[in-house]
Coordinates of C-alpha atoms in Angstrom, one line a residue:
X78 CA 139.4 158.6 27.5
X79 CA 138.3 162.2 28.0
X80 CA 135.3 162.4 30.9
X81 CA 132.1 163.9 28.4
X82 CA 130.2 166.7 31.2
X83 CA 128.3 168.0 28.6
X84 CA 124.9 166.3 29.8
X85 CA 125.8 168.0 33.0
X86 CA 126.7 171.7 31.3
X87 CA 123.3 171.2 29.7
X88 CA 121.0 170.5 33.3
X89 CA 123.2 173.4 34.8
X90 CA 122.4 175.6 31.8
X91 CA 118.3 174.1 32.1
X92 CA 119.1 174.9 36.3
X93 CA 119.7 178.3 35.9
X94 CA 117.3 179.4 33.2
X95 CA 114.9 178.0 35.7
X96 CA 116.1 179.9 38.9
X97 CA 115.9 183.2 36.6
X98 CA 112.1 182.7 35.1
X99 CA 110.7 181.2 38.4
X100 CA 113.3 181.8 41.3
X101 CA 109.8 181.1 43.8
X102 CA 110.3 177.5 42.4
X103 CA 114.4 177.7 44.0
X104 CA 113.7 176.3 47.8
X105 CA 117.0 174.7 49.6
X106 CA 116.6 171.2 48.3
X107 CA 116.8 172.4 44.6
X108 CA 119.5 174.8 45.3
X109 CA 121.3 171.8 46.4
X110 CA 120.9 169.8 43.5
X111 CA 122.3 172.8 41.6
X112 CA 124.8 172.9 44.1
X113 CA 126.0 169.9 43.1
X114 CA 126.1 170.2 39.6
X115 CA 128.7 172.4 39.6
X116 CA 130.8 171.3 41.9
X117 CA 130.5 168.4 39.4
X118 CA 131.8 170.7 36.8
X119 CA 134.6 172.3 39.3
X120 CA 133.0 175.6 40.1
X121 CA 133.7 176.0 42.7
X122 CA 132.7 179.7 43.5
X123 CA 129.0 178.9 42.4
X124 CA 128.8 175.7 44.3
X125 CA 130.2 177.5 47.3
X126 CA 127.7 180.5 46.2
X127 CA 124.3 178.2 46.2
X128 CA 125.2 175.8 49.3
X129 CA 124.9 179.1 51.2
X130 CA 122.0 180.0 49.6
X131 CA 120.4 176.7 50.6
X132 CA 121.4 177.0 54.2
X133 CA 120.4 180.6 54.1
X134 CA 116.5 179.4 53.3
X135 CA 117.0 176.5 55.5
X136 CA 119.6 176.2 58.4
X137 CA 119.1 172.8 59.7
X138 CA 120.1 171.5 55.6
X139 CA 123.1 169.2 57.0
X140 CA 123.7 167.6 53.2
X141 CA 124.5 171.8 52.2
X142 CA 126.7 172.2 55.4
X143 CA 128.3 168.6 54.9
X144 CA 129.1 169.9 51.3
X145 CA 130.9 173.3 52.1
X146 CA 133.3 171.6 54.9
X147 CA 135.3 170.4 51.9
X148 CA 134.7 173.8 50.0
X149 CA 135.9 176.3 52.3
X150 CA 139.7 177.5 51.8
X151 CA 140.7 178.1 55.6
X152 CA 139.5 177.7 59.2
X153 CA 138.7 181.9 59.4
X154 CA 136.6 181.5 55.9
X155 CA 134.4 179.3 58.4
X156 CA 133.5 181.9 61.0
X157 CA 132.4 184.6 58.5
X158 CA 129.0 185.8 58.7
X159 CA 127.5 184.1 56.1
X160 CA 128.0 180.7 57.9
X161 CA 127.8 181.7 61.4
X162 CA 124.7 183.8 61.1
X163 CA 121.7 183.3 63.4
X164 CA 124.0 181.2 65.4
X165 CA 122.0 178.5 64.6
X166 CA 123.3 175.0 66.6
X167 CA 124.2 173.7 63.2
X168 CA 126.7 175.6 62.5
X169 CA 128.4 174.2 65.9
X170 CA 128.7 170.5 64.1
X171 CA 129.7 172.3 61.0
X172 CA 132.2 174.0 62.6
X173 CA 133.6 171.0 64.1
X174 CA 133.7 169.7 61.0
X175 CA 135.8 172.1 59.8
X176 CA 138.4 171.9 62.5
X177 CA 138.7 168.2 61.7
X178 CA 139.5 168.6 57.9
X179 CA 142.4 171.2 58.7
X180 CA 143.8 168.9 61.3
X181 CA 142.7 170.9 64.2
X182 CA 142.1 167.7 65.9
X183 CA 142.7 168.7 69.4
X184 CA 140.4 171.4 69.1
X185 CA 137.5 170.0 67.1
X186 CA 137.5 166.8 69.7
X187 CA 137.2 169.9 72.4
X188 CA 133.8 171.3 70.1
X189 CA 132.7 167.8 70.1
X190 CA 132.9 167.7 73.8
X191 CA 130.9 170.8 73.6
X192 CA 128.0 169.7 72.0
X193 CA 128.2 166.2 74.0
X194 CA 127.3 168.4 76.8
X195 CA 124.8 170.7 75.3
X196 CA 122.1 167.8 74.9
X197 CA 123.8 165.5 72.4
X198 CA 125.1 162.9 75.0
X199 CA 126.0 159.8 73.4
X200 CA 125.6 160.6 70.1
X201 CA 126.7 158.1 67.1
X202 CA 127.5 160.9 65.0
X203 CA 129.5 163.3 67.4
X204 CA 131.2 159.8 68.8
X205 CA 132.1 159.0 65.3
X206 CA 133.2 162.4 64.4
X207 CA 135.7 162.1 67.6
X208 CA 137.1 158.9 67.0
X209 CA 138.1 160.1 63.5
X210 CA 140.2 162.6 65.1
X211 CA 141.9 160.1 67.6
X212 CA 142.8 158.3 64.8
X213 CA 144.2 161.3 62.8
X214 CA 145.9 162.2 66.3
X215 CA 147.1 158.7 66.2
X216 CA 146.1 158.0 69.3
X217 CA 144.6 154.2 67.8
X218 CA 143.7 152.7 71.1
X219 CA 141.3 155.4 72.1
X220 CA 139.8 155.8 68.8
X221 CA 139.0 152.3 68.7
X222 CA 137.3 152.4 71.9
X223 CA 134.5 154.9 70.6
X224 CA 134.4 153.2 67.5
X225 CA 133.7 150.4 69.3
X226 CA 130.9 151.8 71.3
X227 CA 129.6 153.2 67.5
X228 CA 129.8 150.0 66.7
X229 CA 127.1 148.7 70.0
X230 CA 125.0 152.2 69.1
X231 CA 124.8 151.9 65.5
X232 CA 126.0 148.9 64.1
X233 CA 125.0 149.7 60.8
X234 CA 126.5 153.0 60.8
X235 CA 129.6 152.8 57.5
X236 CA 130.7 156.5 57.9
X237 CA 134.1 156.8 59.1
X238 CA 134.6 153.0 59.5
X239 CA 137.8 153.0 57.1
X240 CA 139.3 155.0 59.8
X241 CA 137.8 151.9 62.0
X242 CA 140.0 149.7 60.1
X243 CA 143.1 152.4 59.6
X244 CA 143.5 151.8 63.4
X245 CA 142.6 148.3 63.9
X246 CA 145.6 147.7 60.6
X247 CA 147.7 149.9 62.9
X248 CA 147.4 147.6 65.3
X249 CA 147.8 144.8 63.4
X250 CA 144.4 143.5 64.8
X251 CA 143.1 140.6 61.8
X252 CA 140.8 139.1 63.3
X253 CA 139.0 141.9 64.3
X254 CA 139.4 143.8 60.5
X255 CA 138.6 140.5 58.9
X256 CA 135.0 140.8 61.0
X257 CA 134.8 144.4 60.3
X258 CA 135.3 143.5 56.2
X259 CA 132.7 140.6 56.4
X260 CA 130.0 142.3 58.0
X261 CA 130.2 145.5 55.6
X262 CA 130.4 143.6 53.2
X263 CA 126.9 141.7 53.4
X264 CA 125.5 144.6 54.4
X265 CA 127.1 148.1 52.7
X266 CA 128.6 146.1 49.9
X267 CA 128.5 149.4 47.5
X268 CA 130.0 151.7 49.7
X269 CA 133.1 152.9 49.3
X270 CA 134.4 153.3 52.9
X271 CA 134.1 148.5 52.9
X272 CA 135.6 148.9 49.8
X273 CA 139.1 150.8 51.6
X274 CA 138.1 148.1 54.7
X275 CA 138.0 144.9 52.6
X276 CA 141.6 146.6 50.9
X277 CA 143.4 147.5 54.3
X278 CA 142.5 144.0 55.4
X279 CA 144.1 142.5 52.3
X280 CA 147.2 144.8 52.7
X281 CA 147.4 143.3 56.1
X282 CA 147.8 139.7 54.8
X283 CA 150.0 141.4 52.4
X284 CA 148.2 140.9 49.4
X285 CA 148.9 144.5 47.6
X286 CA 147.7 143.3 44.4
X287 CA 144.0 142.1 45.6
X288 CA 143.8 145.6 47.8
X289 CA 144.4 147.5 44.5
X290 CA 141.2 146.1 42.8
X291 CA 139.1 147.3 46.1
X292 CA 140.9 150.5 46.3
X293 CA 140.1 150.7 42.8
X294 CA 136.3 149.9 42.9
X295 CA 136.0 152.5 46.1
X296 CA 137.4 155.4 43.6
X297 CA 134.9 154.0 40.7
X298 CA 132.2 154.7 43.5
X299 CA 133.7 158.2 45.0
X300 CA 136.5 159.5 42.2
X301 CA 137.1 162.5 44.5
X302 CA 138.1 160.6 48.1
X303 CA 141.5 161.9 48.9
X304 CA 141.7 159.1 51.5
X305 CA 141.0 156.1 48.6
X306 CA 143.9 157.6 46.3
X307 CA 146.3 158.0 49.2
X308 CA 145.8 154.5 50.2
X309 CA 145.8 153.0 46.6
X310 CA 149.3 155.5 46.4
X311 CA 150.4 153.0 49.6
X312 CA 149.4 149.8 47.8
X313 CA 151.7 150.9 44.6
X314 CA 154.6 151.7 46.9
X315 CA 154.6 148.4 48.8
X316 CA 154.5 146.8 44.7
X317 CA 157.6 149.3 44.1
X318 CA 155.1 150.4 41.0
X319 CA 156.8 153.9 42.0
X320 CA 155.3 156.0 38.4
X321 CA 151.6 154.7 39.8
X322 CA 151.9 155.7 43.4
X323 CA 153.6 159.4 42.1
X324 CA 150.0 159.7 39.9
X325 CA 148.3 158.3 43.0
X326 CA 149.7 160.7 45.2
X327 CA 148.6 163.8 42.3
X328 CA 145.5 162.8 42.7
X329 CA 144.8 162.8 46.5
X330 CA 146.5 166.1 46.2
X331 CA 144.1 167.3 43.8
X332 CA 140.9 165.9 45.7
X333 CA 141.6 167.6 48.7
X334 CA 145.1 170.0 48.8
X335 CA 144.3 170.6 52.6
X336 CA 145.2 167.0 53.2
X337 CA 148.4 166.2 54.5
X338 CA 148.9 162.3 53.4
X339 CA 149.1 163.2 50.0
X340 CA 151.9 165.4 50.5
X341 CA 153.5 163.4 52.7
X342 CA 153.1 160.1 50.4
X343 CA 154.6 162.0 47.4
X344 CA 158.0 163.1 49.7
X345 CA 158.5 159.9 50.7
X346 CA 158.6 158.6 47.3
X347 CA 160.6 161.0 46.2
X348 CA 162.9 160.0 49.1
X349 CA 162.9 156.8 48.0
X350 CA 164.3 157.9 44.6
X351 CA 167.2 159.5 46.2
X352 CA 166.1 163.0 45.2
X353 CA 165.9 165.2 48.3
X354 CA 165.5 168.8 47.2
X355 CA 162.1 167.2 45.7
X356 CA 161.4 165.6 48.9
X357 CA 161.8 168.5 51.1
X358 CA 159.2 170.6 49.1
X359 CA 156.8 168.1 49.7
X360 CA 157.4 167.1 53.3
X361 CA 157.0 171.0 53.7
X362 CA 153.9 171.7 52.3
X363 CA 152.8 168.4 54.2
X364 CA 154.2 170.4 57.4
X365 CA 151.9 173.3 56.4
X366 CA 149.2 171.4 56.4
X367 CA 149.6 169.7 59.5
X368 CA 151.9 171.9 61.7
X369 CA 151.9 170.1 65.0
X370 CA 152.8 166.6 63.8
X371 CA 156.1 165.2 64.3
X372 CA 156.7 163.1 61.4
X373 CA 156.7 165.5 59.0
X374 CA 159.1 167.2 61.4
X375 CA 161.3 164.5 61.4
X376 CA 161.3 163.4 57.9
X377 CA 161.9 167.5 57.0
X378 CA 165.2 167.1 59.6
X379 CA 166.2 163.7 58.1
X380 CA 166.2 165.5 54.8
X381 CA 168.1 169.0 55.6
X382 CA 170.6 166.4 57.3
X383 CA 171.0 164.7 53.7
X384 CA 171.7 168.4 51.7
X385 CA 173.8 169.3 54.7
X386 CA 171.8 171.5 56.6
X387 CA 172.5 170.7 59.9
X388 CA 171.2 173.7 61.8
X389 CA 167.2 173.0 60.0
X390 CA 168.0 169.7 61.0
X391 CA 168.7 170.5 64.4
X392 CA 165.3 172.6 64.9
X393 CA 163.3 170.0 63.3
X394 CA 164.0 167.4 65.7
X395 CA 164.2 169.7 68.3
X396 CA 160.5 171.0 67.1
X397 CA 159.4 167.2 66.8
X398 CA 160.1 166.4 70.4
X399 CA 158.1 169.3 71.4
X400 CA 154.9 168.8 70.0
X401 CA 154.9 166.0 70.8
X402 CA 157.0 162.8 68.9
X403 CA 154.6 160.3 67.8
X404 CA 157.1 157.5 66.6
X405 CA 159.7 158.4 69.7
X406 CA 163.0 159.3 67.0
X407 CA 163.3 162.9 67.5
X408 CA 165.3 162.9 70.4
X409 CA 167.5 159.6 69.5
X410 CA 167.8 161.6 65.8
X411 CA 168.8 164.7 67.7
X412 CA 171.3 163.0 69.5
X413 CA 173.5 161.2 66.8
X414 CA 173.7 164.5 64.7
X415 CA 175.1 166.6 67.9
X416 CA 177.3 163.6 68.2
X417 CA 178.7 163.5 64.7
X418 CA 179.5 167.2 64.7
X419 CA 181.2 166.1 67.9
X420 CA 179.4 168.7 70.3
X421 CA 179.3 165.5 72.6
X422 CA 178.4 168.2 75.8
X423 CA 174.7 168.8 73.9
X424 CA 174.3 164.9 72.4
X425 CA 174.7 163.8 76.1
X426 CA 171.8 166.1 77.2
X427 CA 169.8 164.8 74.9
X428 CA 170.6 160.9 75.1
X429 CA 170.0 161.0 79.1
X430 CA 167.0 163.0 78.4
X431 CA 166.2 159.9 76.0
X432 CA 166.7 157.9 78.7
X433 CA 164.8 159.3 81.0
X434 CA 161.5 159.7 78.5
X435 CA 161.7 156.7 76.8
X436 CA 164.0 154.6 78.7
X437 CA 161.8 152.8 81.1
X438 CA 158.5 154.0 79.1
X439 CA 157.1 150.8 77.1
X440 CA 155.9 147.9 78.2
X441 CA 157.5 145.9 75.6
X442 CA 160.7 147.2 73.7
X443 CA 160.8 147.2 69.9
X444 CA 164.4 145.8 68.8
X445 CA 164.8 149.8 67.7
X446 CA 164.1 150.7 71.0
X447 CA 166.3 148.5 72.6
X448 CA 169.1 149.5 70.3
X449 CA 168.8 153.7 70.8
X450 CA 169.1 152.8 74.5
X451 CA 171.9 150.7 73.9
X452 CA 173.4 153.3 71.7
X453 CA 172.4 156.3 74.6
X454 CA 174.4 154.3 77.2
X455 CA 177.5 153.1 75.2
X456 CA 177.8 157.1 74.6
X457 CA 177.1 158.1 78.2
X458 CA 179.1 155.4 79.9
X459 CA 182.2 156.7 77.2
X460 CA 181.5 160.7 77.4
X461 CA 181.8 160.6 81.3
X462 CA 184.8 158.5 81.6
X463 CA 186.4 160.7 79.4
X464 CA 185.4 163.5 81.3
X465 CA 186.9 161.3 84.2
X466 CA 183.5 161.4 86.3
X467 CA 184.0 157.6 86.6
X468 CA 181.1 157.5 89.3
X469 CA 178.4 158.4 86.3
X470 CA 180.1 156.3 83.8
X471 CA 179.7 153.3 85.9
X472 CA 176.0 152.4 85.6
X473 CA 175.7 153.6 81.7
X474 CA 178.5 151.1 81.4
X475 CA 176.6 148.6 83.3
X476 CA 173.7 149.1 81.6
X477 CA 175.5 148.4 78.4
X478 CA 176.0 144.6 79.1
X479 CA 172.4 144.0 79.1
X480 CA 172.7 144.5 75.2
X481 CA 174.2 142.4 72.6
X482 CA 175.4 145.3 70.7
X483 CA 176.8 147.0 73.1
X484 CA 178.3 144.4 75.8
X485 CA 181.7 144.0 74.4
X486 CA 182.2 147.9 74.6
X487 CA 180.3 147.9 78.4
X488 CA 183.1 145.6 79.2
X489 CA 186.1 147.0 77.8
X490 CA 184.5 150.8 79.4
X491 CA 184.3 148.9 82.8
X492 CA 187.9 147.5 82.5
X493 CA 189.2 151.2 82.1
X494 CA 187.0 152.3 84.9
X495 CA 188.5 149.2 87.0
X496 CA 192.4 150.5 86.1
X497 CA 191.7 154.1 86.9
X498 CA 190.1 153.3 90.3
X499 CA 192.9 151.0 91.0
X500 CA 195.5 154.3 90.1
X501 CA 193.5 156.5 92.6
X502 CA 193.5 154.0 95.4
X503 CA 197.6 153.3 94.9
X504 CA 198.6 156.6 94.5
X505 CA 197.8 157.6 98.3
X506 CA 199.5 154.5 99.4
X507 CA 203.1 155.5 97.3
X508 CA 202.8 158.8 98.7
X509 CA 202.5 158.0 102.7
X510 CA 205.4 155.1 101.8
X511 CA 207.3 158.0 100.1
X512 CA 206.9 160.4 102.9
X513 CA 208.1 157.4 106.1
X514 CA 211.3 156.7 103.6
X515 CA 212.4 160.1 103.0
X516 CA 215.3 161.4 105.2
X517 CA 215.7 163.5 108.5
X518 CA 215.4 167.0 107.3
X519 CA 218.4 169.3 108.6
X520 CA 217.9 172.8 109.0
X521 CA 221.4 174.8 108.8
X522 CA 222.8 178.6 108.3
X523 CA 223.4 179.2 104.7
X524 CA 227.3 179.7 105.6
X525 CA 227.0 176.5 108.4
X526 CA 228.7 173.2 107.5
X527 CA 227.0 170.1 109.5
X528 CA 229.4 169.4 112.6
X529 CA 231.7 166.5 112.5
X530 CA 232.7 167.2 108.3
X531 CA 235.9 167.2 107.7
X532 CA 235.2 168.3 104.1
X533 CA 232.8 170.4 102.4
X534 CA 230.2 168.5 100.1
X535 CA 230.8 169.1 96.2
X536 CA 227.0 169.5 95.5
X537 CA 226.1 171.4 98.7
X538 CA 225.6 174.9 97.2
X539 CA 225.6 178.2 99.3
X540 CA 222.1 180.2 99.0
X541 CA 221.9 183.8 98.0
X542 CA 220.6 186.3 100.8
X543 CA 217.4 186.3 98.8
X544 CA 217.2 182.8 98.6
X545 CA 216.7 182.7 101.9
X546 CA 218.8 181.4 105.1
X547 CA 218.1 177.7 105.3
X548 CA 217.9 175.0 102.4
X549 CA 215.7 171.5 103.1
X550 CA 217.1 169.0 101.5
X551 CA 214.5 165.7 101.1
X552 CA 216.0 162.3 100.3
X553 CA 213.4 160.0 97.9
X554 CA 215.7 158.5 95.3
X555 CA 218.8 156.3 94.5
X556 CA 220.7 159.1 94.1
X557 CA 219.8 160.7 97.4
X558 CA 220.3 157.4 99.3
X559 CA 224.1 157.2 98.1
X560 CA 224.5 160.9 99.2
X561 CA 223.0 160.2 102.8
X562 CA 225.4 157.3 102.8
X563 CA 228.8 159.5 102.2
X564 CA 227.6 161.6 104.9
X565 CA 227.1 159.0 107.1
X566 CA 230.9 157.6 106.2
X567 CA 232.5 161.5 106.5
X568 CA 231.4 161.9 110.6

C-alpha cells in the first residue's frame, strides 16, 4: 500500500502561504515545524534550507542542529559559514556530532574531550555521545564503562542505549541486557531504541523470530532508523530468509547512505550467495564510508583473493593490519596467500610477526587463535629446516607439540632435526679417523723411483714439468691398501 503525504503536501502548502503573508509570525520554533514537514516529504534542500534559518534566529535551537547532522552531505559541508557562524558553543556539540555520523570516531571522541574540559565535565550527554563512538570503534569494554556511569547519572536517559546493548550482546553479557530490556521496558516502553534492546536480547537467546517483531515495532515507531533496518537485515540472515535481509539492507542504505553497516550487510549476503563481483562493490562502498576499519579491509582482500586478484588482496590485508586489525586475521590471512604463491621468504615474515603480535597477546585463546599459531609454527619450524638453520627451526618445532593439529608434524620435523644434528656431529669424527689411517706421504723427484724397487710400479705415472716436480700420493681406500701392500712385498 502506497504511503498517502497529501495531508502533509497540504500543511506545507498552508506553511508557506503563511511565511509569505506574515513572515513576522516565522520565529525558530515554527521554522522547525516547517522544517520537518519536508524532510517528511524528502526535500531535502528546503529542510536543509529552514533548519538554518531556525538556528540563524536562534543558535542555542539543539532540535534544528540535531536535525541537520543527518542532512549534511560531508564533514567540509559542516564547517561552512552558515553553520559555524558566530562561533557560537553550539556548534562545537554539533560538530561533534558530525564527526560521529561519518565515522570520525577518533576525532569526535577528541571534540568531546574538548568540551568536557571547557565547563561540561561529566556530562550525560557528551558521556553518552563518547561511548557511542567506543562502541562504533569497537572498543566494547570501554564504552560500556561510560555507559555505565550514564547509567548512575541519568538512569532514565534511553538515547544511545541500543548501542548499550550492541556492546553488552558483543560480549555476550545476558544477564546484564536482560536487566537493561526490563527496566526500558517499564519505563520507555514506546521508544524505539528498548524496542532494538528487548530484540538484541532475544537474538542473544537465539530467538530471531521474536527479535523480528521488536525490530519490527521499533521501525513502525522511527521508519527512517538506519540502525533498526540493519539489525532487522541481521535477524533475516541468521533465519537464512536471504530476499528479506537484501530489502532490509536497501533500506538502511536508503535511511542513511553515509552508514557503513548497510553496505557491509548487503556484501556479505551477497558473499553468502557465492556472487563476488557483487560483493566487492559493496564491501567497497562500505570501505568508503568507513576508511580506517579493518573488516571491510579484509573482507575486500578475502574477495579479490576469490576473482584472483592476488596483488588487491595483498594490500588489503596489508592495509588491515595497519590501521589497526580489529578481529586479529589480517596478518594470519596475509600469511597463507604469500604461502600459497609459495614466496615462503615474505609468509615467514609475516607469521613470526603474527607470533610476536598476537602470539602471547590474549588472556584466553579462541580455538582460531590457537590454530593460526599452530599453523605459524608448523610453517616456521619447516621453512628454516629447509633452509638448514636447524637452531631456529627447533623451538617452532617444539612449540608445535603443544597443539593437536600440529604435534604429529612437530614430531616428525624434530626427528629430521635429530638425524641432521647426528650427520654434523659424525662427520668430524670420519674425517680425524680418515686422516690417522691414511698412509705415510713420500715425497720423490718426478724421474726418482723409491729405493729398494726392483721394478717400476705400473700405475706410478711420470709428471710433466708443469705438473710440477713431486706427486703426494694419500692412501684412504681398499684399493690403496692393496697397493701399499705390493710395495711393502717389492723392498
Amino acid at each position: 500500500m502506497e504511503y498517502d503525504d497529501s495531508e502533509l503536501k497540504e500543511l506545507h502548502n498552508e506553511l508557506c502561504l503563511l511565511g509569505s503573508d506574515h513572515p513576522e509570525y516565522f520565529d525558530a520554533f515554527l521554522l522547525y515545524i516547517l522544517a520537518k514537514v519536508r524532510c517528511s516529504l524528502k526535500l531535502k534542500v528546503g529542510a536543509k534550507e529552514a533548519f538554518l534559518e531556525s538556528i540563524s534566529l536562534n543558535r542555542a535551537m539543539w532540535p534544528s542542529w540535531e536535525e541537520l547532522i543527518m542532512l549534511v552531505d560531508s564533514v567540509d559541508e559542516a564547517e561552512i559559514e552558515a553553520y559555524s557562524a558566530g562561533g557560537h558553543w553550539m556548534y562545537q556539540f554539533f560538530r561533534a556530532a558530525v564527526l560521529s555520523r561519518f565515522q570520525l570516531h577518533k576525532n569526535a571522541l577528541e571534540q568531546y574531550e574538548k568540551l568536557s574540559e571547557c565547563g561540561f565535565p561529566n556530562m550525560p550527554y557528551i558521556m553518552n555521545q563518547a561511548a557511542a563512538s567506543l562502541n562504533n570503534m569497537q572498543e566494547h569494554d570501554m564504552a560500556l564503562e561510560f555507559f555505565k556511569k550514564v547509567r548512575k547519572l541519568d538512569p532514565y536517559r534511553v538515547e544511545q542505549m541500543h548501542l548499550f546493548s550492541d556492546s553488552l550482546y558483543v560480549r555476550s553479557a545476558r544477564s546484564d541486557l536482560a536487566d537493561l530490556a526490563h527496566t526500558f521496558f517499564k519505563t520507555h516502553k514506546f521508544c524505539w531504541e528498548t524496542c532494538c534492546i528487548i530484540a538484541n536480547y532475544y537474538s542473544l537467546r537465539g530467538e530471531h523470530e521474536k527479535a523480528v517483531v521488536f525490530l519490527q515495532r521499533s521501525l513502525k515507531l522511527n521508519p527512517n532508523n538506519a540502525a533498526a533496518w540493519t539489525l532487522i537485515g541481521h535477524e533475516f540472515m541468521e533465519q537464512k530468509n536471504n530476499p528479506a535481509a537484501c530489502l532490509a539492507y536497501r533500506k538502511a542504505i536508503e535511511a542513511d547512505s553515509h552508514d557503513y553497516r548497510g553496505w557491509y550487510g548487503l556484501g556479505q549476503l551477497y558473499d553468502i550467495l557465492k556472487m563476488p563481483s557483487y560483493s566487492l562493490y559493496y564491501y567497497q562502498q562500505a570501505h568508503k564510508c568507513k576508511p580506517d576499519d579493518s573488516r571491510m579491509l579484509v573482507a575486500l582482500g578475502e574477495v579479490y583473493i576469490r576473482l584472483n586478484q592476488i596483488p588487491d588482496a595483498q594490500k588489503c590485508f596489508l592495509k588491515a593490519y595497519k590501521v589497526g586489525d580489529v578481529e586479529g586475521t589480517a596478518l594470519m590471512l596475509l600469511g597463507k596467500l604469500y604461502a600459497k604463491c609459495n614466496d615462503n621468504d615474505q609468509a615467514a615474515l609475516i607469521y613470526e610477526k603474527y607470533l610476536d603480535v598476537y602470539g602471547e597477546e590474549f588472556v584466553s585463546f579462541t580455538m582460531d587463535d590457537l590454530n593460526n599459531i599452530a599453523t605459524c609454527c608448523s610453517f616456521l619450524a619447516k621453512y628454516y629446516l629447509k633452509k638448514g638453520d636447524l637452531d631456529t627451526a627447533t623451538p617452532f618445532a617444539q612449540r608445535c607439540l603443544e597443539y593437536d593439529t600440529t604435534k604429529e608434524e612437530g614430531r616428525n620435523t624434530l626427528r629430521q632435526i635429530s638425524q641432521l644434528h647426528h650427520r654434523h656431529s659424525v662427520l668430524p669424527e670420519t674425517l680425524v679417523a680418515a686422516s690417522n689411517a691414511t698412509s705415510i706421504v713420500t715425497m720423490h723427484p718426478g724421474n726418482v723411483l723409491p729405493p729398494g724397487s726392483s721394478t717400476p710400479l705400473h700405475s706410478f705415472r711420470t709428471p710433466t714439468i708443469e705438473e710440477g716436480e713431486a706427486e703426494m700420493v694419500i692412501s684412504s681406500d681398499a684399493s690403496d691398501v692393496s697397493d701399499e701392500s705390493s710395495l711393502n712385498a717389492s723392498y
